[in-house]
Tab-separated table of C-alpha atoms in Angstrom:
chain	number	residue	atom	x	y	z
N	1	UNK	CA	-91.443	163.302	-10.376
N	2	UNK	CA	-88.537	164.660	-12.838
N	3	UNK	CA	-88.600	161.014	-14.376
N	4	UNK	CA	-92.471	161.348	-14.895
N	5	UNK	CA	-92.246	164.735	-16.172
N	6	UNK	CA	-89.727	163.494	-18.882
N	7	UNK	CA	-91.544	160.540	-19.938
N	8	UNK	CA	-94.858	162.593	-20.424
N	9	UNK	CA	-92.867	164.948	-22.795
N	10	UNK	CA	-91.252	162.156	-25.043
N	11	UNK	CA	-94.812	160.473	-24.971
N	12	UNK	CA	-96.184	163.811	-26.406
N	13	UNK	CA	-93.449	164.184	-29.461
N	14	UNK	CA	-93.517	160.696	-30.264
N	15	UNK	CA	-97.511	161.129	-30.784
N	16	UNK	CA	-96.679	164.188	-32.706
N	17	UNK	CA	-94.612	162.973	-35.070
N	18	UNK	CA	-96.931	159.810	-34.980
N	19	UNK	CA	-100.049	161.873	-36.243
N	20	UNK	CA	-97.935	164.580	-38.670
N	21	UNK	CA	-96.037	161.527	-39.929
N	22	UNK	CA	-98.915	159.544	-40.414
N	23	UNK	CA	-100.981	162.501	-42.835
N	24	UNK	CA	-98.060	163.014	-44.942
N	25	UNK	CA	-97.001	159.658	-45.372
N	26	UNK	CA	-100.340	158.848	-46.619
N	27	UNK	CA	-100.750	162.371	-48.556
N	28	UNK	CA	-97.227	161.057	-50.824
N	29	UNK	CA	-98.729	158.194	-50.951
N	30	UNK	CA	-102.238	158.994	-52.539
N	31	UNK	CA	-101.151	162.150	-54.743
N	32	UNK	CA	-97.711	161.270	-55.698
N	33	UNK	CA	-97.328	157.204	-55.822
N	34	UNK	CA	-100.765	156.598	-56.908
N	35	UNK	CA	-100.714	153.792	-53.984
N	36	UNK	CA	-103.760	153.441	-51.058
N	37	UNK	CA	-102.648	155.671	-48.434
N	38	UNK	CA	-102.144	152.788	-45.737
N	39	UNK	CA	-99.068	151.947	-47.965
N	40	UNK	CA	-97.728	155.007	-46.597
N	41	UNK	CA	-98.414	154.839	-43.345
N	42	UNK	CA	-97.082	151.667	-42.739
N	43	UNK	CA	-93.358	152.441	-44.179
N	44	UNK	CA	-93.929	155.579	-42.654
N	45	UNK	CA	-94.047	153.579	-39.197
N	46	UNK	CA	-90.294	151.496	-40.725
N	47	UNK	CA	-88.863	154.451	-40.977
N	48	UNK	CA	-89.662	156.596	-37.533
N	49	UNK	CA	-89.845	153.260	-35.408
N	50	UNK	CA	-87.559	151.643	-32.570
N	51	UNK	CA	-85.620	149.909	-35.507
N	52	UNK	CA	-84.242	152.824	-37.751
N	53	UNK	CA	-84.561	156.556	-37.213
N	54	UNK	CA	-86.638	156.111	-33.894
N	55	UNK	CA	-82.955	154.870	-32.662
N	56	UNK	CA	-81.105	157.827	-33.332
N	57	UNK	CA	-81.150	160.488	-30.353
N	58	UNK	CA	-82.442	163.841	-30.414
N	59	UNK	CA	-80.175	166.006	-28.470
N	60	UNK	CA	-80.701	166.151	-25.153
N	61	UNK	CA	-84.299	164.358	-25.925
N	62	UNK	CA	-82.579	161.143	-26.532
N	63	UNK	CA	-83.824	158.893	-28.552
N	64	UNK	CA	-87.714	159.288	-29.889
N	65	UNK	CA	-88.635	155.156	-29.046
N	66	UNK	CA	-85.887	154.158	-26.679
N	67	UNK	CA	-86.427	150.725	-24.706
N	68	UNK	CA	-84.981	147.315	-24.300
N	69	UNK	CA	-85.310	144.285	-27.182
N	70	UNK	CA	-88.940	143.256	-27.489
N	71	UNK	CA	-90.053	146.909	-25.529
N	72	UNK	CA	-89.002	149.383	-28.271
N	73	UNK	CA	-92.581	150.594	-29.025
N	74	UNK	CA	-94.139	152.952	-25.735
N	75	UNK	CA	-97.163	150.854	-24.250
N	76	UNK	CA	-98.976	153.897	-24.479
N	77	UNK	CA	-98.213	154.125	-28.136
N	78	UNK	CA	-99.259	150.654	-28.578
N	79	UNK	CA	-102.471	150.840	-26.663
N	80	UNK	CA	-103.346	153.853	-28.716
N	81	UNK	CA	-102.434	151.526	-31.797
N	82	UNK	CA	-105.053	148.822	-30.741
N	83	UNK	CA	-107.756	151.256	-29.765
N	84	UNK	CA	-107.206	152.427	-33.348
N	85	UNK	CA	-107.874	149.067	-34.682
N	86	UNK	CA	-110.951	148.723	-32.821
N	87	UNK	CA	-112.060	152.140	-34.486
N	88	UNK	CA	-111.514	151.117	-37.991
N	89	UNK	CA	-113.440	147.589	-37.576
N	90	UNK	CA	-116.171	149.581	-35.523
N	91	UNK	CA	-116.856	151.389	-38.451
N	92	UNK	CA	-116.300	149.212	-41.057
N	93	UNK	CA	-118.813	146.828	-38.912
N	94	UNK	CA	-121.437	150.010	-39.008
N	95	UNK	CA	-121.180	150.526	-42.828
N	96	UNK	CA	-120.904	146.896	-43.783
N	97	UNK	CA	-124.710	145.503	-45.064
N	98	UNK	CA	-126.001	142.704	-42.667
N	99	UNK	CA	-128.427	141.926	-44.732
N	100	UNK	CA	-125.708	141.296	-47.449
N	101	UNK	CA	-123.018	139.627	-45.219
N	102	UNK	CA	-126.187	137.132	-44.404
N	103	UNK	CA	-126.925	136.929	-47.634
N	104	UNK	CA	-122.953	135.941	-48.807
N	105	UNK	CA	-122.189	133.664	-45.199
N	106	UNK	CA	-122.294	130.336	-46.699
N	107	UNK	CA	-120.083	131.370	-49.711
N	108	UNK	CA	-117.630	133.110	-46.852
N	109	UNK	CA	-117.367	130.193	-44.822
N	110	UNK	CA	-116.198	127.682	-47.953
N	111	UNK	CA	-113.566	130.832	-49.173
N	112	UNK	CA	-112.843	130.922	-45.308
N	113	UNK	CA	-111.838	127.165	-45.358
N	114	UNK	CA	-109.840	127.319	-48.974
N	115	UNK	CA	-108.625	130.202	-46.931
N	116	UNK	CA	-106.770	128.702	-44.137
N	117	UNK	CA	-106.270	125.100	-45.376
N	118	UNK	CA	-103.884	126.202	-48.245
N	119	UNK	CA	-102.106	128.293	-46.534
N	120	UNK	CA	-101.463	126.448	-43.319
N	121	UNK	CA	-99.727	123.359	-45.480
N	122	UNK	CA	-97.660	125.264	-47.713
N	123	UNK	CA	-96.456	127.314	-44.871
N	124	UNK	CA	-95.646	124.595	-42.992
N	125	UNK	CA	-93.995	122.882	-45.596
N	126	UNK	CA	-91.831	125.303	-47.008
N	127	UNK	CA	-90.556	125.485	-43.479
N	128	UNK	CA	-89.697	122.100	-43.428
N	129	UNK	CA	-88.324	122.936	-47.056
N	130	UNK	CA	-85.830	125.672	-46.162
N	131	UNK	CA	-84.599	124.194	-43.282
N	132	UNK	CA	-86.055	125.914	-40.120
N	133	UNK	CA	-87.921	122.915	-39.448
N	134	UNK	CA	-86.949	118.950	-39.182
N	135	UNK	CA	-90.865	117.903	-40.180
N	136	UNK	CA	-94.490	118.808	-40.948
N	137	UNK	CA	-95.784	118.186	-37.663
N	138	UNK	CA	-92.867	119.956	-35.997
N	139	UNK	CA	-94.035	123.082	-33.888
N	140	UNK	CA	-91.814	125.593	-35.388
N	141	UNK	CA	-93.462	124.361	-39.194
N	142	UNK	CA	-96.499	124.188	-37.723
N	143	UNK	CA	-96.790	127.838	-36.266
N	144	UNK	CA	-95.661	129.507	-39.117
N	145	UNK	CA	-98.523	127.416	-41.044
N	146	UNK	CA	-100.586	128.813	-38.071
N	147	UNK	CA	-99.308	132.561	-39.309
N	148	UNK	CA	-100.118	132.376	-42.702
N	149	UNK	CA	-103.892	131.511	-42.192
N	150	UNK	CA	-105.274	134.913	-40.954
N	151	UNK	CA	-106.068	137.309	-43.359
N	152	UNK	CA	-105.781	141.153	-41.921
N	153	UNK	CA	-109.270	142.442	-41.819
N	154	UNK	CA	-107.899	145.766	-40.424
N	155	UNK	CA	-105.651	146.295	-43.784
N	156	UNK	CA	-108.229	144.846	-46.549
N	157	UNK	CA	-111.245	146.693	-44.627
N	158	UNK	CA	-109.508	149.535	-44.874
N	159	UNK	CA	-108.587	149.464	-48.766
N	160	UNK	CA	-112.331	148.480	-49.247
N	161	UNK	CA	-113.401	151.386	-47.883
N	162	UNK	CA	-111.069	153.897	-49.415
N	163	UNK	CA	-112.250	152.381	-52.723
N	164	UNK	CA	-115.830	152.639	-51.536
N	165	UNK	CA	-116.550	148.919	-52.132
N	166	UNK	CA	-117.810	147.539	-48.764
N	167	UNK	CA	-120.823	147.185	-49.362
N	168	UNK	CA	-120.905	145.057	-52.851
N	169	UNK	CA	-121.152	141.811	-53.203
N	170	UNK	CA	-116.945	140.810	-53.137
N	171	UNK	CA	-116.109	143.469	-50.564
N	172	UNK	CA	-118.995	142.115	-48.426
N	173	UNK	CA	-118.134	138.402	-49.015
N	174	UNK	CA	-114.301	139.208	-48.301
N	175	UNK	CA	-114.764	140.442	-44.719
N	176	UNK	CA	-117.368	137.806	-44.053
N	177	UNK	CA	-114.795	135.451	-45.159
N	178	UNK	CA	-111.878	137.311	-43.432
N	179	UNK	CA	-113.796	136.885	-40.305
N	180	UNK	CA	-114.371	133.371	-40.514
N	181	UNK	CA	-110.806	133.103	-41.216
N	182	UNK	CA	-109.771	134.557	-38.334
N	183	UNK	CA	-112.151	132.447	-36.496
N	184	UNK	CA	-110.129	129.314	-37.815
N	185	UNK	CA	-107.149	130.973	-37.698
N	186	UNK	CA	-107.325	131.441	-33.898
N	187	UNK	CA	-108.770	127.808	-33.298
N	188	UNK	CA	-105.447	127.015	-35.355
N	189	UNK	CA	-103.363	128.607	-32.928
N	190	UNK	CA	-104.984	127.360	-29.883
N	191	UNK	CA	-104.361	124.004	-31.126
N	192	UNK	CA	-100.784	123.814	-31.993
N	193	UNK	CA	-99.917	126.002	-28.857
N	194	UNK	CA	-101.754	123.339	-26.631
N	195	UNK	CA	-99.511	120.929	-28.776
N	196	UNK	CA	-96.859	122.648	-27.664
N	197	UNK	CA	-97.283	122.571	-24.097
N	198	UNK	CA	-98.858	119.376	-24.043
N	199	UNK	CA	-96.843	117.333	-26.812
N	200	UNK	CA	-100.575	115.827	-27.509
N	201	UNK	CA	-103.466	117.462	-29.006
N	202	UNK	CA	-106.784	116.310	-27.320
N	203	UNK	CA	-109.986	116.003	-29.266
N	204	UNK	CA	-112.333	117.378	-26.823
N	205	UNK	CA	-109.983	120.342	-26.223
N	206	UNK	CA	-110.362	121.387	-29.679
N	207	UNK	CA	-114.127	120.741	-30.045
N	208	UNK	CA	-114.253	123.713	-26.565
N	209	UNK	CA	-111.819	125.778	-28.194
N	210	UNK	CA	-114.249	125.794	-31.595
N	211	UNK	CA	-117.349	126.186	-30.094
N	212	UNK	CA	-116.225	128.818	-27.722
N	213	UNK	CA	-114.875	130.692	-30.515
N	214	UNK	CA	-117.930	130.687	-32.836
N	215	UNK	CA	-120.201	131.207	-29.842
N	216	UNK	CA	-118.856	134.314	-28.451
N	217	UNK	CA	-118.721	135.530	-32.421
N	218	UNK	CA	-122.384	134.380	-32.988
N	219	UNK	CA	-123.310	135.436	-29.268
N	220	UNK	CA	-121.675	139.233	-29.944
N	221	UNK	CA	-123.359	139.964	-33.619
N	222	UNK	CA	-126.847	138.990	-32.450
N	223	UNK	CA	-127.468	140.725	-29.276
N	224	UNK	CA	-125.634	143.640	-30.509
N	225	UNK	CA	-128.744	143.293	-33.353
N	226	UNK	CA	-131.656	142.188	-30.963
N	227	UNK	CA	-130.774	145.261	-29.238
N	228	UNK	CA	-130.004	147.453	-32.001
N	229	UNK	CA	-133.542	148.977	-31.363
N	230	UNK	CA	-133.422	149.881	-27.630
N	231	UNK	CA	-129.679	151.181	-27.749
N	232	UNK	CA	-131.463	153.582	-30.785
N	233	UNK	CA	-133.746	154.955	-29.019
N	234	UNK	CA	-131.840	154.979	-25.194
N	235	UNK	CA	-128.971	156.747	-26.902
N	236	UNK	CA	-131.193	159.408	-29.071
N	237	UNK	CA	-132.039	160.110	-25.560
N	238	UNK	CA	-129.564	161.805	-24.575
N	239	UNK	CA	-129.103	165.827	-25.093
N	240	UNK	CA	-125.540	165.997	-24.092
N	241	UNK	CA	-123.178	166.358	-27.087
N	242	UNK	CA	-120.722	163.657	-28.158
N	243	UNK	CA	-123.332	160.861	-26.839
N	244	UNK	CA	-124.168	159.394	-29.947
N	245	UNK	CA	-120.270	158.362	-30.943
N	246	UNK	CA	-119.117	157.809	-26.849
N	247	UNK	CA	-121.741	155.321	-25.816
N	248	UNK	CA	-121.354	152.968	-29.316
N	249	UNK	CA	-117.882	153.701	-29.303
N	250	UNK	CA	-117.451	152.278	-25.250
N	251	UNK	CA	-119.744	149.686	-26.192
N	252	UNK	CA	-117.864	148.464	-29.213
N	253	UNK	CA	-114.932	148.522	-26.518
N	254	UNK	CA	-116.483	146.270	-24.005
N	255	UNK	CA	-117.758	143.570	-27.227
N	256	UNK	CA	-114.012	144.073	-27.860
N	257	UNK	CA	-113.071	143.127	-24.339
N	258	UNK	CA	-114.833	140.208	-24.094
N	259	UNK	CA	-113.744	138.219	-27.449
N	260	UNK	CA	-110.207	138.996	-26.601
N	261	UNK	CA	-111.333	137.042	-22.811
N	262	UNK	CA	-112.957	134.380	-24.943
N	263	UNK	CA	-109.943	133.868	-26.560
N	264	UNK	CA	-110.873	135.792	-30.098
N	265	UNK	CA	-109.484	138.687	-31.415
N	266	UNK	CA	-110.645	141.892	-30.497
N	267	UNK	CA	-110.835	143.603	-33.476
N	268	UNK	CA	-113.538	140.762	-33.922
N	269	UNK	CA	-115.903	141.764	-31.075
N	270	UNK	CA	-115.741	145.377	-32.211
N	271	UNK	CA	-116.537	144.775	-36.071
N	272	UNK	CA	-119.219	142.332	-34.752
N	273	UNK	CA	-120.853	145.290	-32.837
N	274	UNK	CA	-121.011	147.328	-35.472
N	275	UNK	CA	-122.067	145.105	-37.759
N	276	UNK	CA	-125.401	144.244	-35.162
N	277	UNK	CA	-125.310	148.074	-35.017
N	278	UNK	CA	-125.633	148.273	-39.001
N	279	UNK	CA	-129.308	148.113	-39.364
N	280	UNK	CA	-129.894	150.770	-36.545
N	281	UNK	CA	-131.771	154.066	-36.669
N	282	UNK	CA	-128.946	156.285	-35.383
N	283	UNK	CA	-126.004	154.351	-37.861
N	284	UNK	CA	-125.416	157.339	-40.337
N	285	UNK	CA	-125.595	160.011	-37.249
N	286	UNK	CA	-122.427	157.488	-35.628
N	287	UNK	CA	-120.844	157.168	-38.800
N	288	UNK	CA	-120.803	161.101	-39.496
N	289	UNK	CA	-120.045	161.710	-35.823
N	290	UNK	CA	-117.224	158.781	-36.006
N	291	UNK	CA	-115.675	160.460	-39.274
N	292	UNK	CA	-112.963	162.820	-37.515
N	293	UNK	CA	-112.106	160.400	-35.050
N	294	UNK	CA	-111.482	158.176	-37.656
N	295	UNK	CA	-109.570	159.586	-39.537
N	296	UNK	CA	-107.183	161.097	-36.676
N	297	UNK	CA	-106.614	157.545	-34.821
N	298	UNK	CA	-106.927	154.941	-37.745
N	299	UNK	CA	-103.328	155.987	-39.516
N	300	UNK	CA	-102.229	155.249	-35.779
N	301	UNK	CA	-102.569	152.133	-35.997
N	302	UNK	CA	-100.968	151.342	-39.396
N	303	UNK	CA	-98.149	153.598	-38.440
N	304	UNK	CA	-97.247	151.282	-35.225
N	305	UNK	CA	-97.884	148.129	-36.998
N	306	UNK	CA	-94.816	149.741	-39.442
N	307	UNK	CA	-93.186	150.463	-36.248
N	308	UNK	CA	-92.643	146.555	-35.687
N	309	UNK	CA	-90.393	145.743	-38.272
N	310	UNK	CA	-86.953	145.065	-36.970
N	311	UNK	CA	-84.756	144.905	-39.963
N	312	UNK	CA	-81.343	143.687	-38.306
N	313	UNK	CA	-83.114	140.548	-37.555
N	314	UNK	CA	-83.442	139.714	-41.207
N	315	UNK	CA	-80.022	137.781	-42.474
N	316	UNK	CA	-79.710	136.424	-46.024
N	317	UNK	CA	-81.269	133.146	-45.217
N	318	UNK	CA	-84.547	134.848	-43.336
N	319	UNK	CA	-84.881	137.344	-46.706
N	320	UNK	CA	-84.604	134.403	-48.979
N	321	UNK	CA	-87.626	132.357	-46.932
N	322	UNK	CA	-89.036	135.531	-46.011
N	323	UNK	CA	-89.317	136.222	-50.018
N	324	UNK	CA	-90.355	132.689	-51.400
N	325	UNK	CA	-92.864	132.803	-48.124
N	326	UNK	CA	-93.998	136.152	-49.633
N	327	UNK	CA	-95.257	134.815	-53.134
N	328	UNK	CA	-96.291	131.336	-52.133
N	329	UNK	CA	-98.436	133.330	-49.306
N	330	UNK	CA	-99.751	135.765	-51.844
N	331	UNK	CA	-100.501	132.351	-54.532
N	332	UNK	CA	-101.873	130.269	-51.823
N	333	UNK	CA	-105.307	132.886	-50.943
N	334	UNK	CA	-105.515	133.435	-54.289
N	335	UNK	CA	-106.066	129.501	-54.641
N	336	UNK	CA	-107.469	128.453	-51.236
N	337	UNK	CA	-110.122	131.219	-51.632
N	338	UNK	CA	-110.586	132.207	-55.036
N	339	UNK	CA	-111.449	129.106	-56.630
N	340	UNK	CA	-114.043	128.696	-53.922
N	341	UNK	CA	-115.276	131.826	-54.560
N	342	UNK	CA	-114.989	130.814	-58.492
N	343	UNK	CA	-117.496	127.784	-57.651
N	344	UNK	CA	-119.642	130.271	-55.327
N	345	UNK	CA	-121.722	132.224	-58.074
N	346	UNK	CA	-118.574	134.720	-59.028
N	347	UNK	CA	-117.364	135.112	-62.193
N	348	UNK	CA	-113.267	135.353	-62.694
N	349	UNK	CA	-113.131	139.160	-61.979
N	350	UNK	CA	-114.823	138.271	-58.799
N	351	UNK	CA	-113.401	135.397	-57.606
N	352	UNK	CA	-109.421	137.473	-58.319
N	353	UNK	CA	-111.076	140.634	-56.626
N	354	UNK	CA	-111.539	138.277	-53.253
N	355	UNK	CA	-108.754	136.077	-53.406
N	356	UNK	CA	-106.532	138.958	-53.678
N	357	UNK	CA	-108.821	140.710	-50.269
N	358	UNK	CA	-107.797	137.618	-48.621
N	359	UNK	CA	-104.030	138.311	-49.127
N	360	UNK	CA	-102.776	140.553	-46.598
N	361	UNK	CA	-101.647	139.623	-43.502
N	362	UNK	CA	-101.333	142.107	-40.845
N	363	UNK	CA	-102.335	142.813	-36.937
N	364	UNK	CA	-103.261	138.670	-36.607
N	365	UNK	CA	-99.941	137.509	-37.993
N	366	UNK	CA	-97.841	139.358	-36.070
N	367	UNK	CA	-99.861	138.986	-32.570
N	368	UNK	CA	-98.944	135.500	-33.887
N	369	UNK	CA	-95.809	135.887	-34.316
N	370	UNK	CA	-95.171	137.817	-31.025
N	371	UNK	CA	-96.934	135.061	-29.559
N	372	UNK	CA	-94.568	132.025	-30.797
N	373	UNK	CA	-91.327	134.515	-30.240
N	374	UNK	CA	-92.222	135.447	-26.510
N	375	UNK	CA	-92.817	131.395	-25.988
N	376	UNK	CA	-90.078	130.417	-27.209
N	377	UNK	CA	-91.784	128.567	-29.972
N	378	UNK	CA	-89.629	130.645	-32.659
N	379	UNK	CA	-86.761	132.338	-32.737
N	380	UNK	CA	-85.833	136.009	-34.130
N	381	UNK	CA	-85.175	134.145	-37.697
N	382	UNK	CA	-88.665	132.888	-38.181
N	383	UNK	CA	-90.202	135.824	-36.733
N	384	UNK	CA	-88.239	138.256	-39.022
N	385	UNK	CA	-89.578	135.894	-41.818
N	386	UNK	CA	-93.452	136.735	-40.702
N	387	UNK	CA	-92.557	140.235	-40.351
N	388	UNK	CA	-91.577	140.337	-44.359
N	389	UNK	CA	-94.294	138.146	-45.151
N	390	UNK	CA	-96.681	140.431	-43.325
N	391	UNK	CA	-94.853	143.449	-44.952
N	392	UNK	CA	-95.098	141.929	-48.685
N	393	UNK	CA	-98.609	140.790	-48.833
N	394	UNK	CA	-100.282	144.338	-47.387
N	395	UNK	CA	-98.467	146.214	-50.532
N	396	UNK	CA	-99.148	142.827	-52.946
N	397	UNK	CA	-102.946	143.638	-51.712
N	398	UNK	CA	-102.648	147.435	-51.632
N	399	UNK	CA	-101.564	148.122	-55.061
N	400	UNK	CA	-103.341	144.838	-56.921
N	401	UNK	CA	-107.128	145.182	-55.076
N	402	UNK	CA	-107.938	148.999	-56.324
N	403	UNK	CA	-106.323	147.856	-60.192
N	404	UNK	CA	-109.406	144.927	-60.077
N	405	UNK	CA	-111.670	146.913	-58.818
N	406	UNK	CA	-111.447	150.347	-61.194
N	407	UNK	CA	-113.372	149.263	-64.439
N	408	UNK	CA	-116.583	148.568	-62.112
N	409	UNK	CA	-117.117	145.566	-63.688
N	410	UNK	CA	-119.666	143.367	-62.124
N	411	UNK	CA	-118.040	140.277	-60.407
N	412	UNK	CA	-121.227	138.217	-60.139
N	413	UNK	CA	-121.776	135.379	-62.908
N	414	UNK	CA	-124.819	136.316	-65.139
């Protein structure tokens, strides 16, 4: 019982100086750096995490993250994390324009493949290049091509909307196409983890994997709007207080549940809900009732994804890669999907604006990551080397995307 009793108060402090951490990181950030405040939470989770001053102990507290190698970060902290996540994409879902994101689908899905194609063979080459790999179609190039395809919707979502830009025509088109990237991204993964395991890749596997994927995507977004209606009036039903945010908030969870069954990401299902929930009578009442809790749990989850950066596992050789991975990763969205978008109806503003959106990297690549470490498929060198990757195109993104976007200029071509 004394254990329990323990554990309950470190779980407390650590979410203490989780949310005061997270506020002023992101207040320095905004007033004094002139940088998008989830710049600041995310070195604010470096420096409190596992891996620097998270280590050091607090008098008789102890340390504020103790735990073993690959367990620093609570499971309690993480869940919150992840719930977080599903927040941020819930909203952005609710306040993104499905009539737009219809309207921009087609150019998405082209950006989408520019998207993941370039990415996937210059990772996988440089691998080869810089000697962590003996070939192309070795797994350890391979799953680091696999890492670079998935563009963080979490982290460019949430720029988009501090800038206020969700709803035009690139900020729409960028999620639609981050979405569809993370579609392919995952169908990417599936298939070099089953060549992994299998030493063959079979063609019918990968036609189950894709269609299962898009389904449960396609399936998600339109009953959530077929039934968009009902949900309106069933929950304007109810007199109790609080109903309005609890019942689309556990019902984003569940849409959430099952694409992470179906083997999608989860922050998937719950954007999809929202954005099926977009259209709805009761969206503005949800978004104003979703504001505080917003803006308590979203820094959360920036602040743990900071808290995953282990920075004794990057040697001289990782932060070389890890560097040269870093630009070519940043080059190689701003190619793969901004010439598509260039040949899609936007002008050069426009087609910069969304190749830079596709840049960061974020929650995807390092679920990745952790994937291919805890299988063995990579070791601590090449994982450090996604982890600075990761790290380098969220600030690339985060101070570049609000430069583009502050003369308003129109990014369509006339």
């Amino acid at each position: 019982m004394e254990g329990h009793a323990e554990h309950i108060i470190q779980l407390m402090l650590q979410l203490a100086i989780i949310f005061i951490v997270a506020k002023s990181a992101a207040e320095i950030a905004v007033r004094y750096i002139k940088v998008p405040p989830v710049l600041g939470e995310l070195f604010a989770g470096v420096i409190i995490g596992p891996f620097a001053l998270g280590a050091i102990a607090l008098g008789s507290f102890g340390p504020l993250f103790p735990g073993d190698h690959g367990h620093e970060i609570p499971p309690e902290i993480n869940f919150l994390g992840q719930v977080a996540s599903l927040v941020l994409m819930f909203v952005v879902g609710i306040e993104t324009n499905l009539e737009q994101f219809l309207k921009y689908a087609r150019k998405s899905f082209f950006i989408a493949i520019g998207g993941v194609a370039v990415p996937f063979t210059v990772g996988a080459s440089l691998t080869v290049l810089f000697g962590f790999a003996e070939s192309f179609m070795s797994i350890q190039a391979l799953f680091i091509g696999s890492i670079l395809t998935a563009t963080s919707i979490g982290i460019t979502a949430r720029i988009l909307k501090d800038l206020g830009k969700l709803d035009g025509a690139e900020g729409i088109t960028i999620l639609a196409a981050a979405v569809f990237d993370d579609v392919f991204g995952i169908l990417v993964l599936a298939i070099v983890i089953s060549l992994n395991e299998t030493q063959t890749i079979s063609s019918s596997n990968i036609l189950i994997i894709a269609v299962q994927a898009v389904g449960i995507w396609l399936a998600i977004t339109a009953l959530s709007f077929l039934l968009s209606s009902p949900l309106s009036r069933f929950i304007s039903g109810f007199n109790t207080e609080g109903a309005l945010v609890a019942i689309p908030l556990g019902l984003a969870l569940i849409c959430a549940a099952l694409a992470e069954h179906f083997g999608l990401a989860m922050i998937i299902g719950a954007y999809s809900f929202g954005l099926g929930m977009s259209n709805s009578k009761i969206k503005h009442e949800i978004e104003h009732q979703l504001h505080n809790i917003y803006n308590l749990l979203v820094p959360v989850f920036f602040v743990v994804m900071g808290m995953m950066v282990d920075l004794s596992a990057i040697s001289t050789p990782v932060l070389v890669f890890g560097i040269v991975l870093s630009l070519t990763a940043t080059l190689d969205k701003l190619i793969g999907s901004g010439i598509p978008a260039f040949f899609s109806g936007f002008n050069r503003i426009g087609s910069l604006r969304i190749g830079v959106g596709m840049i960061p990297r974020g929650e995807i690549a390092l679920i990745i990551a952790g994937i291919g470490l805890s299988k063995g498929i990579i070791g601590t060198d090449l994982f450090g080397v996604s982890v600075i990757m990761t790290m380098s195109t969220t600030i690339i993104a985060s101070i570049i995307l609000p430069r583009l976007f502050k003369n308003n200029q129109d990014g369509i071509k006339k």
